[in-house]
Amino acid sequence: MECFNSSKLSSPCTSSILNLQGSSSLVCNKFYKNSVHPWLLSSPPPKPFLQLDDRLQYRQKSAHKTYRRAILAEAGNQGWDLGRFLKTLYFFNGPPSPAKFVEFVIEKLSSPSPSEPKKSMGSSDIVLVVGATGGVGRRVVDVLLKKGLPVRVLARNEEKARKMLGPDIDLIIGDITKESTLLPEYFKGVRKVINAASVIVGPKEGDTPERAKYSQGIKFFEPEIKGDSPEMVEFVGMRNLINAVKGSVGLRNGKLIFGCEDNGFRDLAWGALDDVVMGGVSESTFLIDTTGGEKGEPTGLFKGTVSTTNNGGFTSIRTRNFSVPEDLSAYDGLELHLKGDGRRYKLIVRTSRDWDTVGYTASFDTTEGQWQSIRLPFSSFIPVLRARTVSDAPPFDPSSIVSLQLMFSKFEYDGKLNPTFVEGPFQLPVSSIRTFIKDPVTPRFVHVSSAGVTRPDRPGLDLSKQPPAVRLNKELDFILTFKLKVGHHLYTGCLHICRFYSLKKLDSLFDIMALHLGVLDFCNLNWELKHQRFSEMVDGIKSLSHSKHLVGRLYAQVAFLLLPAAAAGLGEDLIRESGIPFAIVRPCALTEEPAGADLIFDQGDNITGKISREEVARICIAALESPYACDKTFEVKSVIPFSEPFTVDLENPPQEKDYEMYFKDLKDGITGKELLEQSPVPV
């Protein structure tokens, strides 16, 4: 999208405007023939720009051979501002250019015939399964397919994936630990993600090709990491995956299109497009009021004077075509935050770069003198061309939005009039335009984590009563630590060491490290900056380990020990801080037993036990549709003890559970990390 900051933009149109001139207005038609330089013309005018019920009569007054002419209308005999018309033209298209004309001709010759049907979009509402060849992941794929839902899987090994999941599976080959393999086009149409990717752990003594020893989940074997490290999977991999999918799955608070966010202001290239293009005299402008927002923040201001003279009656502001179309298909509509004036306005969204084209339009009423948020669902936008609905227009496609337009008009649709229209001055402060996800919001990203992730650093923990992953966290390269953001107190200690030694100026490399850790308040950075700083932190510590100063080398050794806990923003917290609606499922020990046992859901990371992988797969899929699971973290196990195998009667299997009854009892904000700040409590 084309963006820039400006203090004022006023009255413009576009070269393609001339595509829209035609027989409906003698003024425009005559001007087209006599007054426009041929290089301004993109193509002959195929159809009228604005349909007028009454044709305007005109006469020219010209004492000089010049392109500047005063064109008058009989109604009111008020002059038409040709200069403003040309400014409109210039704003939207720039100076006349032979190259643009040639480019336009080539584009038209190479584009499909207008009679050709518009190509349908690719599949949408796809569920992406990551880690699809793992024990939980392949069961997730199987259940989704049985439900008839569109599925796409991300896997590293194509041969293995197709052998396991079927030759016709929608498969993309990529590695979450390698950002370059996660191409944007892979995630087109993806609306939800189930991430079952995990670190590969296996017995030190070896395992079968099917990983039978690991998968059974009951008998203990001394474990070791077999593939990528926890840091690569739980930190780097999670970061890469979130960055790859967040544009497709959407953000809880929506995507900002225009307005203030995070102490910054996102502006668009707005220009006025008034009834001057059809002979009218209405005039509007758009500017930024730096303190005009509801809380004193900058806000846009659409203002002007509207007149019905010369058969006019509308003013509007329109953006230039975005350099890259906006894909807003992850969302349900657009929300405007504005201060109303009691009038009815229109928001027009276009999905074509052509000027004289259908605009998908929604009208909205405002309340005088009140700041309000107005939600316009995409389903409410109707296809309109020159104030007339177009019954055979293609459906609105929010995946390819090219421009926006705000309008105040005398006209509604199909001959109806705006009941709130009044001639004269008006102003509409608009502080933001952003997308929204309709309520109730459900998870867009379900992550399979692990029970026990908060326990390695928990005070007073009796490790002898904990599962192997907790007891052997350090031996397994901090496998649980990298699933979670923990150890702020350890990080703070590391920070103080850096600050102390940075004052001593002991080593130039150390000073760089101090800049990364000491000057920056790492814990308070947003999640994207945390990712960047963590990588810098690792590089700095590695450099410091080769310091010529003993204290620098000693510090590096200490820092390496503290590094896993210092890496605020890992694993689960990357998801929580990403803005994507999520659910984090923490199963206890995973087994190959069938689903169907009674379950215990809990929060706070306290329970131990076992649960079927099949059951976890079903829970993940159910969570995607439950608002009660949204933004929740929970543990789950079966009531069956480890010593007791669970079986089912295949001829009379148990009914699938209604997981909603479990989700309804979940609470916000409980992760188990809160216990790290409390007094030691045995678990």
PDB file of N, CA and C in Angstrom, residues 346-352 356-363 376-390 393-398 401-406:
ATOM      1  N   LYS A 346     -20.901   7.538   2.760  1.00  0.00           N
ATOM      2  CA  LYS A 346     -20.633   6.267   2.086  1.00  0.00           C
ATOM      3  C   LYS A 346     -19.143   5.950   2.183  1.00  0.00           C
ATOM      4  N   LEU A 347     -18.837   4.670   2.359  1.00  0.00           N
ATOM      5  CA  LEU A 347     -17.472   4.179   2.181  1.00  0.00           C
ATOM      6  C   LEU A 347     -17.482   3.290   0.948  1.00  0.00           C
ATOM      7  N   ILE A 348     -16.599   3.597   0.012  1.00  0.00           N
ATOM      8  CA  ILE A 348     -16.530   2.871  -1.256  1.00  0.00           C
ATOM      9  C   ILE A 348     -15.177   2.172  -1.340  1.00  0.00           C
ATOM     10  N   VAL A 349     -15.214   0.885  -1.629  1.00  0.00           N
ATOM     11  CA  VAL A 349     -14.001   0.076  -1.732  1.00  0.00           C
ATOM     12  C   VAL A 349     -13.924  -0.469  -3.153  1.00  0.00           C
ATOM     13  N   ARG A 350     -12.749  -0.333  -3.771  1.00  0.00           N
ATOM     14  CA  ARG A 350     -12.592  -0.829  -5.140  1.00  0.00           C
ATOM     15  C   ARG A 350     -11.550  -1.938  -5.186  1.00  0.00           C
ATOM     16  N   THR A 351     -11.838  -2.896  -6.058  1.00  0.00           N
ATOM     17  CA  THR A 351     -10.933  -4.030  -6.231  1.00  0.00           C
ATOM     18  C   THR A 351     -10.320  -4.043  -7.623  1.00  0.00           C
ATOM     19  N   SER A 352     -10.554  -2.985  -8.391  1.00  0.00           N
ATOM     20  CA  SER A 352      -9.989  -2.852  -9.736  1.00  0.00           C
ATOM     21  C   SER A 352      -9.206  -1.554  -9.822  1.00  0.00           C
ATOM     22  N   ASP A 356     -13.256   3.998 -13.981  1.00  0.00           N
ATOM     23  CA  ASP A 356     -14.709   3.880 -14.115  1.00  0.00           C
ATOM     24  C   ASP A 356     -15.090   2.428 -13.906  1.00  0.00           C
ATOM     25  N   THR A 357     -15.179   2.039 -12.668  1.00  0.00           N
ATOM     26  CA  THR A 357     -15.415   0.639 -12.348  1.00  0.00           C
ATOM     27  C   THR A 357     -16.340   0.543 -11.153  1.00  0.00           C
ATOM     28  N   VAL A 358     -16.854  -0.621 -10.944  1.00  0.00           N
ATOM     29  CA  VAL A 358     -17.755  -0.852  -9.809  1.00  0.00           C
ATOM     30  C   VAL A 358     -17.039  -0.542  -8.500  1.00  0.00           C
ATOM     31  N   GLY A 359     -17.726   0.172  -7.627  1.00  0.00           N
ATOM     32  CA  GLY A 359     -17.232   0.401  -6.277  1.00  0.00           C
ATOM     33  C   GLY A 359     -18.155  -0.287  -5.290  1.00  0.00           C
ATOM     34  N   TYR A 360     -17.594  -1.105  -4.433  1.00  0.00           N
ATOM     35  CA  TYR A 360     -18.405  -1.815  -3.441  1.00  0.00           C
ATOM     36  C   TYR A 360     -18.651  -0.853  -2.281  1.00  0.00           C
ATOM     37  N   THR A 361     -19.922  -0.570  -2.034  1.00  0.00           N
ATOM     38  CA  THR A 361     -20.306   0.605  -1.257  1.00  0.00           C
ATOM     39  C   THR A 361     -21.174   0.235  -0.064  1.00  0.00           C
ATOM     40  N   ALA A 362     -20.906   0.899   1.059  1.00  0.00           N
ATOM     41  CA  ALA A 362     -21.745   0.765   2.251  1.00  0.00           C
ATOM     42  C   ALA A 362     -22.046   2.158   2.785  1.00  0.00           C
ATOM     43  N   SER A 363     -23.304   2.439   3.028  1.00  0.00           N
ATOM     44  CA  SER A 363     -23.703   3.712   3.637  1.00  0.00           C
ATOM     45  C   SER A 363     -23.728   3.557   5.151  1.00  0.00           C
ATOM     46  N   LEU A 376     -18.527  -1.852   9.451  1.00  0.00           N
ATOM     47  CA  LEU A 376     -19.168  -2.131   8.171  1.00  0.00           C
ATOM     48  C   LEU A 376     -18.731  -3.518   7.711  1.00  0.00           C
ATOM     49  N   PRO A 377     -19.568  -4.538   7.925  1.00  0.00           N
ATOM     50  CA  PRO A 377     -19.193  -5.890   7.484  1.00  0.00           C
ATOM     51  C   PRO A 377     -18.999  -5.928   5.969  1.00  0.00           C
ATOM     52  N   PHE A 378     -18.046  -6.727   5.521  1.00  0.00           N
ATOM     53  CA  PHE A 378     -17.850  -6.860   4.079  1.00  0.00           C
ATOM     54  C   PHE A 378     -19.138  -7.337   3.397  1.00  0.00           C
ATOM     55  N   SER A 379     -19.942  -8.110   4.118  1.00  0.00           N
ATOM     56  CA  SER A 379     -21.188  -8.615   3.538  1.00  0.00           C
ATOM     57  C   SER A 379     -22.190  -7.501   3.256  1.00  0.00           C
ATOM     58  N   SER A 380     -21.991  -6.313   3.843  1.00  0.00           N
ATOM     59  CA  SER A 380     -22.925  -5.200   3.635  1.00  0.00           C
ATOM     60  C   SER A 380     -22.547  -4.321   2.449  1.00  0.00           C
ATOM     61  N   PHE A 381     -21.383  -4.560   1.838  1.00  0.00           N
ATOM     62  CA  PHE A 381     -20.956  -3.743   0.699  1.00  0.00           C
ATOM     63  C   PHE A 381     -21.652  -4.240  -0.570  1.00  0.00           C
ATOM     64  N   ILE A 382     -22.300  -3.319  -1.273  1.00  0.00           N
ATOM     65  CA  ILE A 382     -23.029  -3.676  -2.488  1.00  0.00           C
ATOM     66  C   ILE A 382     -22.329  -3.072  -3.698  1.00  0.00           C
ATOM     67  N   PRO A 383     -22.378  -3.750  -4.854  1.00  0.00           N
ATOM     68  CA  PRO A 383     -21.725  -3.218  -6.059  1.00  0.00           C
ATOM     69  C   PRO A 383     -22.519  -2.058  -6.644  1.00  0.00           C
ATOM     70  N   VAL A 384     -21.849  -0.933  -6.832  1.00  0.00           N
ATOM     71  CA  VAL A 384     -22.508   0.285  -7.305  1.00  0.00           C
ATOM     72  C   VAL A 384     -21.655   0.924  -8.397  1.00  0.00           C
ATOM     73  N   LEU A 385     -22.303   1.430  -9.423  1.00  0.00           N
ATOM     74  CA  LEU A 385     -21.630   2.203 -10.468  1.00  0.00           C
ATOM     75  C   LEU A 385     -22.485   3.420 -10.775  1.00  0.00           C
ATOM     76  N   ARG A 386     -21.931   4.606 -10.530  1.00  0.00           N
ATOM     77  CA  ARG A 386     -22.631   5.869 -10.742  1.00  0.00           C
ATOM     78  C   ARG A 386     -23.986   5.896 -10.033  1.00  0.00           C
ATOM     79  N   ALA A 387     -23.972   5.538  -8.752  1.00  0.00           N
ATOM     80  CA  ALA A 387     -25.151   5.582  -7.874  1.00  0.00           C
ATOM     81  C   ALA A 387     -26.237   4.589  -8.274  1.00  0.00           C
ATOM     82  N   ARG A 388     -25.881   3.592  -9.091  1.00  0.00           N
ATOM     83  CA  ARG A 388     -26.840   2.547  -9.436  1.00  0.00           C
ATOM     84  C   ARG A 388     -26.233   1.186  -9.096  1.00  0.00           C
ATOM     85  N   THR A 389     -27.036   0.330  -8.457  1.00  0.00           N
ATOM     86  CA  THR A 389     -26.546  -0.995  -8.100  1.00  0.00           C
ATOM     87  C   THR A 389     -26.353  -1.831  -9.360  1.00  0.00           C
ATOM     88  N   VAL A 390     -25.367  -2.713  -9.300  1.00  0.00           N
ATOM     89  CA  VAL A 390     -25.004  -3.549 -10.448  1.00  0.00           C
ATOM     90  C   VAL A 390     -25.292  -4.999 -10.067  1.00  0.00           C
ATOM     91  N   ALA A 393     -22.583  -7.862 -11.015  1.00  0.00           N
ATOM     92  CA  ALA A 393     -21.174  -7.663 -10.646  1.00  0.00           C
ATOM     93  C   ALA A 393     -20.654  -8.887  -9.900  1.00  0.00           C
ATOM     94  N   PRO A 394     -19.360  -9.160 -10.009  1.00  0.00           N
ATOM     95  CA  PRO A 394     -18.793 -10.283  -9.252  1.00  0.00           C
ATOM     96  C   PRO A 394     -18.875 -10.015  -7.757  1.00  0.00           C
ATOM     97  N   PRO A 395     -18.855 -11.050  -6.936  1.00  0.00           N
ATOM     98  CA  PRO A 395     -18.893 -10.851  -5.482  1.00  0.00           C
ATOM     99  C   PRO A 395     -17.699 -10.033  -5.009  1.00  0.00           C
ATOM    100  N   PHE A 396     -17.899  -9.307  -3.944  1.00  0.00           N
ATOM    101  CA  PHE A 396     -16.828  -8.498  -3.358  1.00  0.00           C
ATOM    102  C   PHE A 396     -15.693  -9.407  -2.908  1.00  0.00           C
ATOM    103  N   ASP A 397     -14.478  -9.060  -3.314  1.00  0.00           N
ATOM    104  CA  ASP A 397     -13.295  -9.854  -2.987  1.00  0.00           C
ATOM    105  C   ASP A 397     -12.371  -9.045  -2.084  1.00  0.00           C
ATOM    106  N   PRO A 398     -12.416  -9.259  -0.770  1.00  0.00           N
ATOM    107  CA  PRO A 398     -11.574  -8.465   0.134  1.00  0.00           C
ATOM    108  C   PRO A 398     -10.096  -8.820   0.081  1.00  0.00           C
ATOM    109  N   ILE A 401      -7.940  -5.392  -2.424  1.00  0.00           N
ATOM    110  CA  ILE A 401      -8.477  -4.035  -2.308  1.00  0.00           C
ATOM    111  C   ILE A 401      -7.453  -3.036  -2.834  1.00  0.00           C
ATOM    112  N   VAL A 402      -7.895  -2.182  -3.748  1.00  0.00           N
ATOM    113  CA  VAL A 402      -6.996  -1.290  -4.473  1.00  0.00           C
ATOM    114  C   VAL A 402      -7.123   0.160  -4.023  1.00  0.00           C
ATOM    115  N   SER A 403      -8.304   0.585  -3.598  1.00  0.00           N
ATOM    116  CA  SER A 403      -8.477   1.970  -3.162  1.00  0.00           C
ATOM    117  C   SER A 403      -9.692   2.089  -2.255  1.00  0.00           C
ATOM    118  N   LEU A 404      -9.713   3.206  -1.493  1.00  0.00           N
ATOM    119  CA  LEU A 404     -10.832   3.532  -0.612  1.00  0.00           C
ATOM    120  C   LEU A 404     -11.348   4.923  -0.968  1.00  0.00           C
ATOM    121  N   GLN A 405     -12.623   5.154  -0.688  1.00  0.00           N
ATOM    122  CA  GLN A 405     -13.213   6.461  -0.962  1.00  0.00           C
ATOM    123  C   GLN A 405     -14.287   6.749   0.088  1.00  0.00           C
ATOM    124  N   LEU A 406     -14.247   7.949   0.660  1.00  0.00           N
ATOM    125  CA  LEU A 406     -15.293   8.437   1.558  1.00  0.00           C
ATOM    126  C   LEU A 406     -16.105   9.482   0.814  1.00  0.00           C
TER     127      LEU A 406
END
